[in-house]
Amino acid sequence: MPMLRIDLNCDMGESFGTYRKGLDEEVIKFVSSANIACGWHAGDPHVMNRTVQMAAAHGVGVGAHPGYPDLEGFGRRALDCTRDEIRNYVIYQIGALQAFCAAHRAKMRHVKPHGSLYNAASEDPAVAEAIAEGIASVNPDLIFVGLAGPKGAHIKAIGARFGLKVALEAFADRAYTPDGNLVSRKLPGAVLTDPALVADRAVGMAKESKVVAVDGTVIDLNVQTICVHGDTPGAVEMVKRIRGILDREGVVVRPMEPAPKE
Amino acid sequence: MPMLRIDLNCDMGESFGTYRKGLDEEVIKFVSSANIACGWHAGDPHVMNRTVQMAAAHGVGVGAHPGYPDLEGFGRRALDCTRDEIRNYVIYQIGALQAFCAAHRAKMRHVKPHGSLYNAASEDPAVAEAIAEGIASVNPDLIFVGLAGPKGAHIKAIGARFGLKVALEAFADRAYTPDGNLVSRKLPGAVLTDPALVADRAVGMAKESKVVAVDGTVIDLNVQTICVHGDTPGAVEMVKRIRGILDREGVVVRPMEPAPKE
Amino acid sequence: MPMLRIDLNCDMGESFGTYRKGLDEEVIKFVSSANIACGWHAGDPHVMNRTVQMAAAHGVGVGAHPGYPDLEGFGRRALDCTRDEIRNYVIYQIGALQAFCAAHRAKMRHVKPHGSLYNAASEDPAVAEAIAEGIASVNPDLIFVGLAGPKGAHIKAIGARFGLKVALEAFADRAYTPDGNLVSRKLPGAVLTDPALVADRAVGMAKESKVVAVDGTVIDLNVQTICVHGDTPGAVEMVKRIRGILDREGVVVRPMEPAPKE
Amino acid sequence: MPMLRIDLNCDMGESFGTYRKGLDEEVIKFVSSANIACGWHAGDPHVMNRTVQMAAAHGVGVGAHPGYPDLEGFGRRALDCTRDEIRNYVIYQIGALQAFCAAHRAKMRHVKPHGSLYNAASEDPAVAEAIAEGIASVNPDLIFVGLAGPKGAHIKAIGARFGLKVALEAFADRAYTPDGNLVSRKLPGAVLTDPALVADRAVGMAKESKVVAVDGTVIDLNVQTICVHGDTPGAVEMVKRIRGILDREGVVVRPMEPAPKE
């Protein structure tokens, strides 16, 4: 019987200057991958330095979390960029974080686009291509993280075309439609807040690659990593719960592996 | 008889967005090293991409040109940073440029601080140490470029302490005091504008490690690289002259080598 | 017979720090209104100070030229902002420029959104409303400048609803479709480059409120201001031509007046 | 007997984008003046809008809190600016905030430089002059706030020279040297943390224009405003204490008045 394993990834290093954001020191105990902001939508060189060091000390997989150049909007606003702009933004931000990895003898393992850039990659293959080209031109060993389900279906193929490994991601605390998409945050019930239920869904994703949609349909969702959050004490508490249940269920939590090739 | 060689280095990649600065495409024909802005005092990811590509195509040595986070002041204003801030700023900017080098299979060879950070490194050993620590923690093979003469005398020792090679730099178009310092720009005659004279001084620096000070004293100035400028057509013309004379004099112009160890 | 008059407006104050853009000192001799960048997509406090002073000295009408917070993209990239964000961005930028007007005893007369924000105002009434609300809440005497023709048809009504005067704008160097829209810049022939032709169209707009569309149709285009450019020597030469012909034709060029109420 | 009155001023509006800083909603109940960040070292247009609205609703005096363009360093790092740069930075930031005052029918009453700019104004008369010139050129009715004591002694004279009213400021929670300067934060005991003691000192400043120095000397300190802090629950608690004691002692807390002319 194959080992059951899953990755829990969490955005980190989102503080900036004297501004604090996220309970990184708490949540890092329970996750296996850190998506570290690179100074554009969040983070700064000192935060990056500290966060890479902390991730390395905890044996957590380090990834770059590139975003749009929009600190005020936290990278959540759509910005109409050309393909070259996106490629070069990704290269720049990966490189900046990579230097802190070198300084701390940490290995960068993955790249997960942030916020509005992540959404654009899920919806627009041209954006996903620009990101993949950026990653591949710096380091083709990096894993490209994208949304699992029909919306991000193109990401695996695009990653492959650029010689990249891809890891697909699910959200344990988000409701899914029967066709495998995330329920829009604008709709009621889009975000699940019951820790037991969320932990349960995480286990189902890890063990059976399945999740129950809003209408009760059981849908297939083959994912390599589950996104969790560390912004509030409640969020950290939920991650702790998820981690505890995964441990008890015998699911090994460790840094992401790419999705199997088809 | 040993080969006579010198490096001509020039700041490049200082355009930003729709703003143009510098005649990079012209001056690159005549120099052997490019100090490429990293997006903080000048430059942006697209300019960096283009400039690294161009430098690689011309066989010009690529270097990072990190500066203070001050686009409006072009990195020329003193900013009172802590040692950690400087170290992390240097790491970040080297990394960002390094990623474009990876994308273009170019090798980064050196790091030359920009503007006010360069001056601070020459005057304050703590700043030079912070820069050296930043460079060494990313890649100890990078050459740390600093000012030749008494003001930058500490740079060679500091570089050595961090395991770095150092290249010392002179300015062929600047007047020198008898004790080997640059004449302040605030004084008349600080900047030389006669191309023949400037070219002559460059040859003297390259062939004999000597330069004539304002009072006629011949001073020793053992340098590995000479800084030239490409901001104006006149500046490019002067670089062309300098390069022509060096060629005729049998001085080989090529990417900088570190200063010999003592 | 009523006096024939028109306003020529030009974007100015687009330099930033050590970066120069635009031949403001040249083009200001020929125009009657200056749209002055407010430090977000271009400009900085020193450029604003200098530009307001220069405009005042030439008797040119001063206007704010607010844009998205995107210096790298020069405010030309679409940024998905909320209505409140746009309102507050407009208030902020008007205020910043207003202070330089106070310092130079200049009167701010108008507000013309820049680049991508201008386009958004033309296409999306919600954006035009947010801008109008911002203007009205600072100073309801300011004239809101918007695109003439069907695309900007809503601007006059929206301005009126917020108690603002509106001036409609045409582009003498742009081709128009028979229904009064600008021909897309992506199509050949969208931008006219023959100075005589452009000047002629400006005269037609000023004297008869008419312009000839690409198919020869004569269309009505009642405008209070014509946009001209001062970025290149050729552009300034064209403005000089336009101004000369308008003068000869007896069209008085002076700061914009609002469109007549219907 | 003259009415005893004092102003309590507090820095506000220091949040930025999604980053929260300061307990503005709490502390505003106890103070009489708000120094509102203008988007350079802290704050953004939305925060400014909200903060001006809140200050107006509480009858708190609104002031601009201009700082260096250094969000990462929170305006606390020295930046070597020219006199013109400082003047224009002050004009820009006052104007931006003034527009939100106009939008909320609030009157701007004062300008207090922030952080490193405040310190520079206290130590370098040329900086104080640049700030005064900036304020006076926008609105000579604004009160220029500066440090009381020997270090800021020049501020009153400089303000007067530019036709400005000046208010001098003390810090109830800071130790003073016998010659009336603040004890450096680097020394132990520089910051007082006992609420009763701090409140007591505030009362002494308000009622008798006196404060006890570290060596027990009673020194004269004629101030119009006392700076308090709202960054932490403990800080707000202290302001509440100070306000309560001032109320009981019959000291009226209301927006600052300028210092009497000599």
Short mmCIF file of C-alpha atoms in Angstrom, two decimals, chain A residues 9 22 29 37 45 52-53 68 82-83 91 93 102 117 125 129 138 182 194 197 211 213 223 231 258:
data_model
loop_
_atom_site.label_atom_id
_atom_site.label_comp_id
_atom_site.label_asym_id
_atom_site.label_seq_id
_atom_site.Cartn_x
_atom_site.Cartn_y
_atom_site.Cartn_z
CA ASN A 9 0.94 25.11 2.23
CA GLY A 22 0.12 36.77 9.80
CA LYS A 29 4.65 24.38 13.26
CA ALA A 37 5.98 36.95 -0.42
CA PRO A 45 13.96 42.01 2.30
CA VAL A 52 13.29 31.86 4.83
CA GLN A 53 15.44 31.32 7.90
CA TYR A 68 1.53 42.03 -8.86
CA THR A 82 1.44 41.92 -20.93
CA ARG A 83 2.79 38.43 -21.09
CA ILE A 91 11.67 36.00 -12.75
CA GLN A 93 10.63 37.85 -7.57
CA ALA A 102 21.17 30.80 -0.81
CA LEU A 117 -2.05 36.73 -10.39
CA PRO A 125 -3.83 30.16 -20.16
CA GLU A 129 2.19 30.35 -19.79
CA VAL A 138 15.20 30.64 -13.86
CA LEU A 182 -14.67 26.87 -6.04
CA ASP A 194 -16.24 24.54 11.20
CA LEU A 197 -15.60 19.76 8.87
CA VAL A 211 -14.37 16.21 -1.84
CA ALA A 213 -19.63 19.45 -3.45
CA VAL A 223 -4.31 17.34 -5.38
CA ASP A 231 -3.67 35.23 9.43
CA PRO A 258 4.67 17.19 -8.17
#
